[in-house]
PDB file of C-alpha atoms in Angstrom:
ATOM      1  CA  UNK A 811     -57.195  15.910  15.320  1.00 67.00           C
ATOM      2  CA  UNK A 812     -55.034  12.495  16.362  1.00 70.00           C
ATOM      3  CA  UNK A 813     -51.536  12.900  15.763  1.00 70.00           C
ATOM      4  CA  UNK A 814     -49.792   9.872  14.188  1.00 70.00           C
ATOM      5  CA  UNK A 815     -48.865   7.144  17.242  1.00 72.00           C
ATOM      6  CA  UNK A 816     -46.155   7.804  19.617  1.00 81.00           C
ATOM      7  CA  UNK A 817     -45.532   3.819  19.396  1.00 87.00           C
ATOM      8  CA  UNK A 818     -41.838   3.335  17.291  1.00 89.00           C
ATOM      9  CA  UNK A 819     -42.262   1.231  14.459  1.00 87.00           C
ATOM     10  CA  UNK A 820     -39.355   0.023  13.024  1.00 89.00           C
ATOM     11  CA  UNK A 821     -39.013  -0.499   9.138  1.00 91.00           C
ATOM     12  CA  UNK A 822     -39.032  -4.136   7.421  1.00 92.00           C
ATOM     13  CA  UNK A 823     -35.623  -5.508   6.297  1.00 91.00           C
ATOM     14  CA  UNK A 824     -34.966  -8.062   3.887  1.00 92.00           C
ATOM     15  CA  UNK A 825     -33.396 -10.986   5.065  1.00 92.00           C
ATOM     16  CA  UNK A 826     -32.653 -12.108   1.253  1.00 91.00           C
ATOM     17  CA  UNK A 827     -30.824  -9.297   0.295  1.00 91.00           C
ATOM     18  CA  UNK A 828     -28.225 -10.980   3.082  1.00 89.00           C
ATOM     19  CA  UNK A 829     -26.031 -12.464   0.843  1.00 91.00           C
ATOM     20  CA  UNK A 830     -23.026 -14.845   0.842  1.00 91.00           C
ATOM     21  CA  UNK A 831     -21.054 -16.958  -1.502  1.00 90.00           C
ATOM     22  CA  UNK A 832     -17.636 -16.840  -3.426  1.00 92.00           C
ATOM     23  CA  UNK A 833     -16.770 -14.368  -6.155  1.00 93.00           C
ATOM     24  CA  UNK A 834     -15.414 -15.662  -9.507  1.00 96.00           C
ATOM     25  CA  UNK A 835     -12.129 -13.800 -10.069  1.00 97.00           C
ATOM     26  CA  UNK A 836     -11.218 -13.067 -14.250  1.00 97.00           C
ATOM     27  CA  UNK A 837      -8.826 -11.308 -15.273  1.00 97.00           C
ATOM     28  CA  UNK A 838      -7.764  -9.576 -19.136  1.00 97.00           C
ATOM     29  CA  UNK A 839      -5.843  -7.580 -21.373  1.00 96.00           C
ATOM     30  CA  UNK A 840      -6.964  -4.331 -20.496  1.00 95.00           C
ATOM     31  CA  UNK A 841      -9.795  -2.975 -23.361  1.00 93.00           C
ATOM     32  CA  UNK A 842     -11.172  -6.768 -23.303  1.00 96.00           C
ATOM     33  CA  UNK A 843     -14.895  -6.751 -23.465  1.00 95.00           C
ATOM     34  CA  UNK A 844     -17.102  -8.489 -21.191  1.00 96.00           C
ATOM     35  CA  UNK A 845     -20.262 -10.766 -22.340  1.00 96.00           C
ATOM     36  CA  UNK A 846     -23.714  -9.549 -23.112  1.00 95.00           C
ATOM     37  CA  UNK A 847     -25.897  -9.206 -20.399  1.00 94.00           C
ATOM     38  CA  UNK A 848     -27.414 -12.316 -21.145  1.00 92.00           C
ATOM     39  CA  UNK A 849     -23.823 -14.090 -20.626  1.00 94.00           C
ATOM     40  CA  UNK A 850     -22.437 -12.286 -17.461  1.00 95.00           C
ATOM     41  CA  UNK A 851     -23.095 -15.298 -15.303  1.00 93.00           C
ATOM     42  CA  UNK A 852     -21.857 -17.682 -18.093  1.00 94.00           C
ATOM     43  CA  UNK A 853     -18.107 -18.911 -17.399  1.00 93.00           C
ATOM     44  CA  UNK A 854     -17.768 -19.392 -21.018  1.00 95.00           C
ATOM     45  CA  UNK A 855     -18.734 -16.480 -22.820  1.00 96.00           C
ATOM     46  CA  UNK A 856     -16.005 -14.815 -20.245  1.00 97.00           C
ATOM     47  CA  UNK A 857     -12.814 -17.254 -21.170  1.00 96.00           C
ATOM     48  CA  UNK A 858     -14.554 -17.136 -24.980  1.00 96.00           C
ATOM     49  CA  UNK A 859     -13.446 -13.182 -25.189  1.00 97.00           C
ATOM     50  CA  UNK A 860      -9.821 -13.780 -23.514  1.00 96.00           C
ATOM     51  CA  UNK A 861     -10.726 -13.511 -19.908  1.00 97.00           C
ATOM     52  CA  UNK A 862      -8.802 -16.348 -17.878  1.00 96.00           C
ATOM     53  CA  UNK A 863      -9.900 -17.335 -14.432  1.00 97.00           C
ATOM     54  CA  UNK A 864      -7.742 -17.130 -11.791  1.00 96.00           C
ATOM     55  CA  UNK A 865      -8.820 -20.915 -10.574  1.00 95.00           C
ATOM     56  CA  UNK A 866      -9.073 -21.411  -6.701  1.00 95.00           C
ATOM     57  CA  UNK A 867      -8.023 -19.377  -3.826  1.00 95.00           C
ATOM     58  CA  UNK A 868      -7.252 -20.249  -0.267  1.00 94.00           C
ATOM     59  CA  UNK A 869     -10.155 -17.805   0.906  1.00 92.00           C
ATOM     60  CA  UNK A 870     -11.816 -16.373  -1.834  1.00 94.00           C
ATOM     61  CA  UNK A 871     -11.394 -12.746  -2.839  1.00 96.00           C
ATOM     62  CA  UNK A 872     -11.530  -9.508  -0.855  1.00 97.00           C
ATOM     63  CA  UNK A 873     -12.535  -5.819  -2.163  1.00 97.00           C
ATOM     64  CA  UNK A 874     -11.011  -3.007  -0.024  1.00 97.00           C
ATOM     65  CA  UNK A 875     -12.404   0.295  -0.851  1.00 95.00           C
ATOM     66  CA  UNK A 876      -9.883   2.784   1.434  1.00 94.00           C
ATOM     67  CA  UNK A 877     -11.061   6.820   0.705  1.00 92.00           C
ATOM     68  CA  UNK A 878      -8.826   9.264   2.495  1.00 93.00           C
ATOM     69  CA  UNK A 879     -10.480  12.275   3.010  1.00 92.00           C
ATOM     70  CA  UNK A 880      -9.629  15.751   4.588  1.00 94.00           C
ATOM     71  CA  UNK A 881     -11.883  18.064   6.755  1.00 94.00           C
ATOM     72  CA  UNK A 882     -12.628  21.226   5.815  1.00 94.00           C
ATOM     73  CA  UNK A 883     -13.264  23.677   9.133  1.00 94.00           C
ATOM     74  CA  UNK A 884     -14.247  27.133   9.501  1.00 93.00           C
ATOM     75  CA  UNK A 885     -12.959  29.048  13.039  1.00 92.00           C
ATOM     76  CA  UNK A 886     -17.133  29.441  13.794  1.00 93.00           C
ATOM     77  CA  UNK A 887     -17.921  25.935  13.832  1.00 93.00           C
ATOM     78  CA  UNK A 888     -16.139  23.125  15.685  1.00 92.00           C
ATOM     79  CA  UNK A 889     -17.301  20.459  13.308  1.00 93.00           C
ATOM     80  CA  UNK A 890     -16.618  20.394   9.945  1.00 92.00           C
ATOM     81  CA  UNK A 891     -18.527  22.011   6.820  1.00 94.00           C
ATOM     82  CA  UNK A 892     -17.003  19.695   4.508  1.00 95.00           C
ATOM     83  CA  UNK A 893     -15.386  16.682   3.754  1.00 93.00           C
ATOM     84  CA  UNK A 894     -12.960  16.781   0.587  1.00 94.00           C
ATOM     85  CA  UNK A 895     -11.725  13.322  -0.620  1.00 91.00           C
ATOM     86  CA  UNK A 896      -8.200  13.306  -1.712  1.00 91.00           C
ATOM     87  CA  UNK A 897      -7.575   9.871  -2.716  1.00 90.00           C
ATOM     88  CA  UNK A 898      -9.970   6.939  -3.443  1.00 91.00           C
ATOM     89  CA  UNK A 899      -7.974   3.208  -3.090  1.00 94.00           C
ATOM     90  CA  UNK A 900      -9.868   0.321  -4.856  1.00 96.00           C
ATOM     91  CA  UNK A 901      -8.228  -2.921  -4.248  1.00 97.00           C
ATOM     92  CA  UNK A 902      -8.748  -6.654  -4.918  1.00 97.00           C
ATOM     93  CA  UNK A 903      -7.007  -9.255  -3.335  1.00 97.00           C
ATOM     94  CA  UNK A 904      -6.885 -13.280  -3.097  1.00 97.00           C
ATOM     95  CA  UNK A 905      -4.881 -15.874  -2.299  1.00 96.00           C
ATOM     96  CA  UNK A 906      -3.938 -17.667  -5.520  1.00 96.00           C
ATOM     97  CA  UNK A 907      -4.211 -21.889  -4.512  1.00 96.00           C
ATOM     98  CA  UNK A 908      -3.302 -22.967  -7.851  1.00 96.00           C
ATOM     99  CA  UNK A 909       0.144 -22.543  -8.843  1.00 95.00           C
ATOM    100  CA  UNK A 910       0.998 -22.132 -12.413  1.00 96.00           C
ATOM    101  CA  UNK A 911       3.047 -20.317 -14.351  1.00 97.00           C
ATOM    102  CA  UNK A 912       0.245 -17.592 -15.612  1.00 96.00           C
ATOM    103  CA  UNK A 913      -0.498 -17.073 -11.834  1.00 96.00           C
ATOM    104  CA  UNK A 914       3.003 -16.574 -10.579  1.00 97.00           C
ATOM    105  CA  UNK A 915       3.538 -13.593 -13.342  1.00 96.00           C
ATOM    106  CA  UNK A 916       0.250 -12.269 -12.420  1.00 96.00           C
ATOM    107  CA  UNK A 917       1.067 -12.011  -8.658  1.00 96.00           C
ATOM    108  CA  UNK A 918       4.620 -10.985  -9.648  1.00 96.00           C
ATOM    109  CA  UNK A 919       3.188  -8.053 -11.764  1.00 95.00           C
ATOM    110  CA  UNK A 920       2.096  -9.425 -15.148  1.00 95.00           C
ATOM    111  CA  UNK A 921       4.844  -8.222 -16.437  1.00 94.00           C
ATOM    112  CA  UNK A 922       6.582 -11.460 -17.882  1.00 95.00           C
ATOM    113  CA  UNK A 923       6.622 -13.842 -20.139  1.00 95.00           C
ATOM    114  CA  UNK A 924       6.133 -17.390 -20.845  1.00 96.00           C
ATOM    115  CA  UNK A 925       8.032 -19.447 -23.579  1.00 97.00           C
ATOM    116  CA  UNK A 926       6.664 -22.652 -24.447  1.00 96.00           C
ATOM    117  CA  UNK A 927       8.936 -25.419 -25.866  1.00 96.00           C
ATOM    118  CA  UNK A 928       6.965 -28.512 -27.235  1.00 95.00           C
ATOM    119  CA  UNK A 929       8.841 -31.893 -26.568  1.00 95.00           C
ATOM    120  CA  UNK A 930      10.918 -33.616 -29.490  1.00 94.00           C
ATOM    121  CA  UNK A 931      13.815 -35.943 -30.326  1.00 96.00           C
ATOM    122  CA  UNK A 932      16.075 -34.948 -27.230  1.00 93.00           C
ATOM    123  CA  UNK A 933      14.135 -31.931 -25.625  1.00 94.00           C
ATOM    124  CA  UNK A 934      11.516 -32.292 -23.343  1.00 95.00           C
ATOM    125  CA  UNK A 935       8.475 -30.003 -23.584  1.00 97.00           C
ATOM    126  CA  UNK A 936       9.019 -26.583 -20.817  1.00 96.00           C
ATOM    127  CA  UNK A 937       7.456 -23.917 -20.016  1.00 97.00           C
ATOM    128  CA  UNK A 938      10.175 -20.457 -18.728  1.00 97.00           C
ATOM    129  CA  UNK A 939       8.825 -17.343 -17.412  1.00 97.00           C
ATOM    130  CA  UNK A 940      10.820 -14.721 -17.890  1.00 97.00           C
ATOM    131  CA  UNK A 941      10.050 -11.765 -15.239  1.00 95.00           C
ATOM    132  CA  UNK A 942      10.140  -8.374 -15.548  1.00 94.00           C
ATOM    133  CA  UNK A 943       9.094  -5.100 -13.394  1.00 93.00           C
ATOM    134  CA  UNK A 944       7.804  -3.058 -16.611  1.00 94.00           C
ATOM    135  CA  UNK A 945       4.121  -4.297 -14.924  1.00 95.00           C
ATOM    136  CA  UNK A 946       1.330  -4.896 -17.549  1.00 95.00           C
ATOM    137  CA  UNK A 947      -1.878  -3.339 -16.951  1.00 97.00           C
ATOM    138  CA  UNK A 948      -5.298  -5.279 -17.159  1.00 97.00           C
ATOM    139  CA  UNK A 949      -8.623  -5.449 -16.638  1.00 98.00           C
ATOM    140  CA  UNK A 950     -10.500  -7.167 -13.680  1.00 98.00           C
ATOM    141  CA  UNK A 951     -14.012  -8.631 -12.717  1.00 98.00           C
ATOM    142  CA  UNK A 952     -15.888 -10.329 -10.033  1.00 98.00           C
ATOM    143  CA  UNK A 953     -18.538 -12.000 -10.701  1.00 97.00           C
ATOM    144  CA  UNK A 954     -20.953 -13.089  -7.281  1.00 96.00           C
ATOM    145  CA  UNK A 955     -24.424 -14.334  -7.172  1.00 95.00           C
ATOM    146  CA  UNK A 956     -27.294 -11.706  -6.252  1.00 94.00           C
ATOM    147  CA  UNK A 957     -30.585 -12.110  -4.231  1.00 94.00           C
ATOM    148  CA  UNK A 958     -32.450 -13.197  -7.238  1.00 93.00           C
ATOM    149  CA  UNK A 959     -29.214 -16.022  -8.286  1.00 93.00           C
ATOM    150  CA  UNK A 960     -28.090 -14.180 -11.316  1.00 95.00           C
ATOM    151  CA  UNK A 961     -24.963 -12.340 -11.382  1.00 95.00           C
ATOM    152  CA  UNK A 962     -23.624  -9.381 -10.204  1.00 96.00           C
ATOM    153  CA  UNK A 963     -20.541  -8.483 -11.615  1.00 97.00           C
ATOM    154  CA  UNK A 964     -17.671  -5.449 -10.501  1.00 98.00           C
ATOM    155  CA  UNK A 965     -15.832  -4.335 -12.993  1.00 98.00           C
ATOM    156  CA  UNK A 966     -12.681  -2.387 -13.199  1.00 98.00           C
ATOM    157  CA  UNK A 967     -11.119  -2.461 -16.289  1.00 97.00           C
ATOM    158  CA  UNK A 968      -7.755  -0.862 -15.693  1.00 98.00           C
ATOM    159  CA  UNK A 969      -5.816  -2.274 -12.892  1.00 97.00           C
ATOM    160  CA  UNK A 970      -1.512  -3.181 -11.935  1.00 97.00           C
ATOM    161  CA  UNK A 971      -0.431  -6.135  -9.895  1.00 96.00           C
ATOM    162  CA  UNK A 972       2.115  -4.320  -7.426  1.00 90.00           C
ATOM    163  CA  UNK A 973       1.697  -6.259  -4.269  1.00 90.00           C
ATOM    164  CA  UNK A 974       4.262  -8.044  -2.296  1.00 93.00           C
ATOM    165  CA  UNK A 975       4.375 -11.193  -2.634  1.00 93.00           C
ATOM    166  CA  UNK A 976       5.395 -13.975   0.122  1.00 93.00           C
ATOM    167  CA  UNK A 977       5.240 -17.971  -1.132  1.00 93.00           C
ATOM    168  CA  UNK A 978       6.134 -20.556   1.573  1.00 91.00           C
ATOM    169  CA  UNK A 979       7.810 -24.077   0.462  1.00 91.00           C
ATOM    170  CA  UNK A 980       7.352 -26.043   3.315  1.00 88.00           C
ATOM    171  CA  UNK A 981       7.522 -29.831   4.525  1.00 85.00           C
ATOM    172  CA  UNK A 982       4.220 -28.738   5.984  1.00 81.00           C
ATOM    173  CA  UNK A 983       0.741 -30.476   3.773  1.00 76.00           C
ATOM    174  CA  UNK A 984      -0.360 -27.405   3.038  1.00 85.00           C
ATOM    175  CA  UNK A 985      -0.402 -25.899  -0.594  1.00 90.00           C
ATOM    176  CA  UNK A 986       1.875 -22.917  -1.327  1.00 93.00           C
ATOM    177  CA  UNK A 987       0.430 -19.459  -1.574  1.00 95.00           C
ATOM    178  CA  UNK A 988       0.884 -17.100  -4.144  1.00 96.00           C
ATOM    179  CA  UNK A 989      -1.139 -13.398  -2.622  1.00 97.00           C
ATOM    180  CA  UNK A 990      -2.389 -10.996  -5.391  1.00 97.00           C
ATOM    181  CA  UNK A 991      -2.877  -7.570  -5.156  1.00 97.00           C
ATOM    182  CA  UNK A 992      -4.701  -5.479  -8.050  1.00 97.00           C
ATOM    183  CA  UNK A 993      -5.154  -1.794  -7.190  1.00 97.00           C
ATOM    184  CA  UNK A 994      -7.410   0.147  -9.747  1.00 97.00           C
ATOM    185  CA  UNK A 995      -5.639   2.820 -11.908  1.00 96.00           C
ATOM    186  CA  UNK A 996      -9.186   3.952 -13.909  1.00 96.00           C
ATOM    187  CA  UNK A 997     -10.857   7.057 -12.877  1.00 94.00           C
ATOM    188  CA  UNK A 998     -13.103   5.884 -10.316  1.00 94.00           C
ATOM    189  CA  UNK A 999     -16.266   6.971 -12.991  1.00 94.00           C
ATOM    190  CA  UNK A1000     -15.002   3.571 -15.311  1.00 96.00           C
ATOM    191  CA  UNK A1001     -15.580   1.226 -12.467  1.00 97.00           C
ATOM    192  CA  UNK A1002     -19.139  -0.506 -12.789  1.00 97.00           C
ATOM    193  CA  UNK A1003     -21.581  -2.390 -10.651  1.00 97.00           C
ATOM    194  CA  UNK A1004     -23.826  -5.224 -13.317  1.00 96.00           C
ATOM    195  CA  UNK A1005     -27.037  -6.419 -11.801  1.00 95.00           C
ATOM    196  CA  UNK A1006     -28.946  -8.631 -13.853  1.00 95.00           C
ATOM    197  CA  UNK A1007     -32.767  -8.356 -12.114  1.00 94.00           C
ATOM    198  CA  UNK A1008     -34.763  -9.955 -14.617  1.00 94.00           C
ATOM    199  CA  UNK A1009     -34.198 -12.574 -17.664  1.00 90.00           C
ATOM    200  CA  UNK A1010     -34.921 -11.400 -20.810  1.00 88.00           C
ATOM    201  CA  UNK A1011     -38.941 -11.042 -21.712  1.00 88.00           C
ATOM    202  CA  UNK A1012     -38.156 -12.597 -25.560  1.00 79.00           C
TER     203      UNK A1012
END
């Protein structure tokens, strides 16, 4: 009997499953819920339930996922029989474009707070942050497009802004910079991966 053909045959890949695009960046009080399924890709159900958007970035948003892991060896073997992980590092990063007050606490820690005066006879409406480094925690998600153009959403609901932050005024035309760094403080079993595949059959 014929054994199966000698000939390598290499398996199909699917060029739509290449994907590119930005990511939507929203952030919230930590225990905020997020829409319904049906609403993940709608901006407005997001804001609607207290998420805020963190409006445009110089080049979008980056997720670093950084494991460190250890080897485990036995004298017998020269490789190893086991790879323990001993910490797991889940950041997300962006350049914040749009300077206002809500995104210069954010990228300062989220720890402040914002007065607002109203204008009246003699006093001109203000806004004053106040800082502080008692850093709030919050909740996070990124919402990109998928192969099929619905959303997929990541979603870490407890993170802390605790990145340095560097802001350049310059004579230069170009705007100023404010980079922010959320590093996930959830058990890595709380962060979630939404793929809406199909619309709803009714």
């Amino acid at each position: 009997m014929a054994g199966p053909p000698l000939v390598y045959s290499p398996p199909n890949y699917t060029t739509t499953n290449v994907l590119y695009g930005i990511g939507i960046l929203f952030t919230a009080a930590t225990g905020t819920p997020v829409p319904s399924d049906q609403n993940l890709g709608v901006a407005t159900s997001w804001t609607g339930l207290g998420w805020a958007y963190v409006g445009g970035t110089e080049a979008g948003v980056t997720v670093t996922f950084n494991p460190t892991t250890q080897n485990l060896t036995i004298e017998e073997q020269p490789t190893p029989v086991g790879v323990a992980v001993n910490t797991a590092d889940l950041q997300v990063t962006a350049n914040l474009s749009e300077e206002t007050l809500a995104n210069v606490n954010m990228a300062w820690g989220n720890g402040g707070t914002i007065a607002v005066t109203p204008a009246g006879a003699g006093q001109p409406g203000k806004s004053v942050l106040t800082l502080s480094t008692n850093f709030n925690q919050m909740s996070v998600a990124l919402i990109g497009k998928n192969q099929l153009g619905f959303a997929r959403v990541l979603y870490i609901p407890t993170v802390i802004s605790a990145g340095q932050v560097q802001t350049a005024y310059r004579r230069a035309a170009q705007q100023r910079l404010y980079p922010l760094t959320l590093s996930a403080i959830c058990p890595f079993n709380q962060i979630t991966w939404s793929d809406l595949t199909a619309i709803a059959t009714s």
